[in-house]
Tab-separated table of C-alpha atoms in Angstrom:
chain	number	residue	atom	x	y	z
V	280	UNK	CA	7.078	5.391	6.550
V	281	UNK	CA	3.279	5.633	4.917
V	282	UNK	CA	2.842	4.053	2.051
V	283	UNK	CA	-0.066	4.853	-0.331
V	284	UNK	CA	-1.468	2.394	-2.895
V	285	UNK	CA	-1.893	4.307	-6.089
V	286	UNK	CA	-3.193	1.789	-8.416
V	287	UNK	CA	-5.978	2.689	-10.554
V	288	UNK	CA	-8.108	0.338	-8.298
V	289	UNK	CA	-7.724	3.346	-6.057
V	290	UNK	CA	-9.319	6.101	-7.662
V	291	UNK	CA	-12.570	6.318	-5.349
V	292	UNK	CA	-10.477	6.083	-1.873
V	293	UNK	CA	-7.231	7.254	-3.054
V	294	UNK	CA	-8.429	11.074	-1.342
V	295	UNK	CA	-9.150	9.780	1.516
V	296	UNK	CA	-5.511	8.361	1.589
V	297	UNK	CA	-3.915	11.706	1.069
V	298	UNK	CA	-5.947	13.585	3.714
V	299	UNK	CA	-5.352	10.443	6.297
V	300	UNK	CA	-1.554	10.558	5.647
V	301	UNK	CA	-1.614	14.462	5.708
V	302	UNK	CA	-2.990	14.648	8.886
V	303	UNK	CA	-1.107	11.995	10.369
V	304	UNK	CA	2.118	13.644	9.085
V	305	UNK	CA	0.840	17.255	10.796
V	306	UNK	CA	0.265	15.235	13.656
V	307	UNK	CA	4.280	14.018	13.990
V	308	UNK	CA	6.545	15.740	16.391
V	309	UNK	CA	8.990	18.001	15.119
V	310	UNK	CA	12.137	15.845	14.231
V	311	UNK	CA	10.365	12.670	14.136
V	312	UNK	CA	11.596	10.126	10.770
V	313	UNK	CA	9.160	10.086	8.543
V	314	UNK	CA	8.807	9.366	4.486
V	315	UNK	CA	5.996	9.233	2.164
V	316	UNK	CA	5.990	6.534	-0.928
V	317	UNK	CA	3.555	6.690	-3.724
V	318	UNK	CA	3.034	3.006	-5.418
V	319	UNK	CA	1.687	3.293	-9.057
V	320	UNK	CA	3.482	2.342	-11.908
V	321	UNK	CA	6.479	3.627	-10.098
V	322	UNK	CA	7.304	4.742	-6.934
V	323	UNK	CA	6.996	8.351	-5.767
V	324	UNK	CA	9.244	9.418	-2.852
V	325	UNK	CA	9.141	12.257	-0.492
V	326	UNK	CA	12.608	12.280	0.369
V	327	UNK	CA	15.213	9.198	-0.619
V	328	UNK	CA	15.615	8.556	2.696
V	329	UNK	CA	14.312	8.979	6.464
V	330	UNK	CA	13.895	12.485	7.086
V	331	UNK	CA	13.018	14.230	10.445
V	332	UNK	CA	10.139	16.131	10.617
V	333	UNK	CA	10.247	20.001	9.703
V	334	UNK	CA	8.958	22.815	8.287
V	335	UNK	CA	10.251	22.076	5.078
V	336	UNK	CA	10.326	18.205	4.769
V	337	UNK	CA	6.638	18.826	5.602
V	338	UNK	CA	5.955	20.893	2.266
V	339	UNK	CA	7.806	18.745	0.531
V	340	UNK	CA	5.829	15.736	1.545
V	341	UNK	CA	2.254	17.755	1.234
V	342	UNK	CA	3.774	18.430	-2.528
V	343	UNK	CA	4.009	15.509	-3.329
V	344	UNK	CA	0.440	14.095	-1.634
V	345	UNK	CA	-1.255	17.372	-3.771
V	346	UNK	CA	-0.030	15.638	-6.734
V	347	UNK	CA	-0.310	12.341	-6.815
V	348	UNK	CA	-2.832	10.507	-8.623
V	349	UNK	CA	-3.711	6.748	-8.499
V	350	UNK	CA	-3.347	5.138	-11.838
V	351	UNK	CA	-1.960	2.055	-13.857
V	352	UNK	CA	-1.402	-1.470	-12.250
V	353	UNK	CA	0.322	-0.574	-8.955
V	354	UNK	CA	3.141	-2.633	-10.017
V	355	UNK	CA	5.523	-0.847	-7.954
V	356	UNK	CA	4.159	-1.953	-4.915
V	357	UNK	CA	6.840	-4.249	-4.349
V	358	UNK	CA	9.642	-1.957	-5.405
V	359	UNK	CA	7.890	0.526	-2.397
V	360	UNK	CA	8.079	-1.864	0.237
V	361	UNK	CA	11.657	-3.018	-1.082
V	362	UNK	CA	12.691	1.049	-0.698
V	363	UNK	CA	10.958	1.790	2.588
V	364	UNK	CA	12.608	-1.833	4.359
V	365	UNK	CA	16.016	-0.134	3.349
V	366	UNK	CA	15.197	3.101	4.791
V	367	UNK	CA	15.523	1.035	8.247
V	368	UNK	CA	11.625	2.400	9.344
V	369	UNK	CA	10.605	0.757	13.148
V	370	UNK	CA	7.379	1.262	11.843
V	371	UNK	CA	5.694	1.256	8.072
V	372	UNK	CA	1.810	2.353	7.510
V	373	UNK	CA	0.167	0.773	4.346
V	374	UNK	CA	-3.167	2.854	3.182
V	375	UNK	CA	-4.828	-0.059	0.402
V	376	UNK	CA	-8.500	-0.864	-0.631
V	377	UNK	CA	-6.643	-4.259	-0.223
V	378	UNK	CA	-6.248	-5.290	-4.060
V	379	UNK	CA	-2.924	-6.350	-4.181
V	380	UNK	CA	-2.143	-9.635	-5.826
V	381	UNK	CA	1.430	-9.466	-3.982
V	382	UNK	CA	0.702	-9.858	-0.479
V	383	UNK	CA	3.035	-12.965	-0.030
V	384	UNK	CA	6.218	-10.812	-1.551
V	385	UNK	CA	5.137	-7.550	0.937
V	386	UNK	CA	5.521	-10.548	3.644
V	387	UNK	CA	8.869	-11.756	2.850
V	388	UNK	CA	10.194	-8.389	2.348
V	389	UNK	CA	8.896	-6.843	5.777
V	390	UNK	CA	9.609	-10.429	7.925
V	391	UNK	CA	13.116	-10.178	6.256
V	392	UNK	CA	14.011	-7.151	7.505
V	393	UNK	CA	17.385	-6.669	9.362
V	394	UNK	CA	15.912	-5.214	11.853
V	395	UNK	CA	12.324	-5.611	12.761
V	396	UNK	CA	9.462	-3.597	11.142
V	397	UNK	CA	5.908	-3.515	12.203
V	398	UNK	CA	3.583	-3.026	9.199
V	399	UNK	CA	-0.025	-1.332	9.769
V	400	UNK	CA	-2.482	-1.445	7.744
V	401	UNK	CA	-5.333	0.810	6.900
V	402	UNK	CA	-8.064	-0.358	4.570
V	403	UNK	CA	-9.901	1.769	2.812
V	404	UNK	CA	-12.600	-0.747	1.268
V	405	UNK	CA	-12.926	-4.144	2.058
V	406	UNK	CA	-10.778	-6.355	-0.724
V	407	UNK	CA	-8.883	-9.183	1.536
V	408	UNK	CA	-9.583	-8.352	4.834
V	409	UNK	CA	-8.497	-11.879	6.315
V	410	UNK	CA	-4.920	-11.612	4.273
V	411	UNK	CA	-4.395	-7.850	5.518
V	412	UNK	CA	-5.488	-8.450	9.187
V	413	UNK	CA	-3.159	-11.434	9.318
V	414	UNK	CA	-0.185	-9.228	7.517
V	415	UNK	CA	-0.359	-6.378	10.288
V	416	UNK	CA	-0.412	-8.912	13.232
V	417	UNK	CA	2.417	-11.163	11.932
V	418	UNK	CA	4.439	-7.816	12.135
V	419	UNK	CA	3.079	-7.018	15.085
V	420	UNK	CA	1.147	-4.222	13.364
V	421	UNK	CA	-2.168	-3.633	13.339
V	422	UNK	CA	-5.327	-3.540	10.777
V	423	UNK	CA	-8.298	-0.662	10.660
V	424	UNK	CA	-10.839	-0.758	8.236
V	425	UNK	CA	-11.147	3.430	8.083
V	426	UNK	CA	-14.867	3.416	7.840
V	427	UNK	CA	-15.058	1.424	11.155
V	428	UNK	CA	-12.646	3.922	13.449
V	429	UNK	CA	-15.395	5.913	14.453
């Protein structure tokens, strides 16, 4: 599941975000799981659940990338990570410039999975490096800083 920080604190990486997830869901197999969440002031959704990858699931997640917009407080961070944990994801990929006041929450919810997820996490300027690097690897997930993967 990718996850995409929309808060307003977003607004100068948030394109970067879209064209990283974008690619990365072009890049998935054909009926590989996959979901996209928007956190704003609400949470944006793909699909309500895990959906393999096709044709169509693909538009429909591209959709709703083209529209988004970053905005508000983010305050439905939580409520994202909340939704994507009971979508039963091996695997969830945060994209954040990192300034998130609820990192300790994200933590609880993703170490109290049923089943274990592994949370990545790709940072897209710099806010709480220490706190995100430490996230990812307690999941057994991993951190990039985007600038720095080339």
């Amino acid at each position: 599941i990718y996850i995409i920080d929309a808060s307003g604190s977003m607004m100068n990486c948030f394109d970067m975000a879209r064209q990283e997830v974008q690619a990365a869901v072009d890049r998935l197999p054909e009926g590989q799981l996959f979901n996209v969440l928007i956190a704003g002031d609400s949470v944006l959704a793909s699909t309500k659940t895990l959906t393999p990858k096709s044709a169509d699931s693909q538009r429909v997640a591209s959709s709703l990338l083209e529209t988004a917009s970053p905005h508000g407080s983010g305050a439905a961070i939580i409520a994202a990570f909340s939704e994507a944990v009971g979508q039963g994801p091996q695997d969830i990929v945060l994209f954040t410039d990192g300034d998130i006041a609820e990192w300790q929450e994200i933590r609880s919810i993703v170490l109290g999975a049923k089943a274990k997820v592994r949370l990545s996490v790709i940072d897209l300027h710099g806010y709480n490096v220490d706190t995100m690097t430490d996230l990812a690897a307690s999941t057994g997930g991993r951190y990039l800083r985007l600038d720095q993967r080339k």
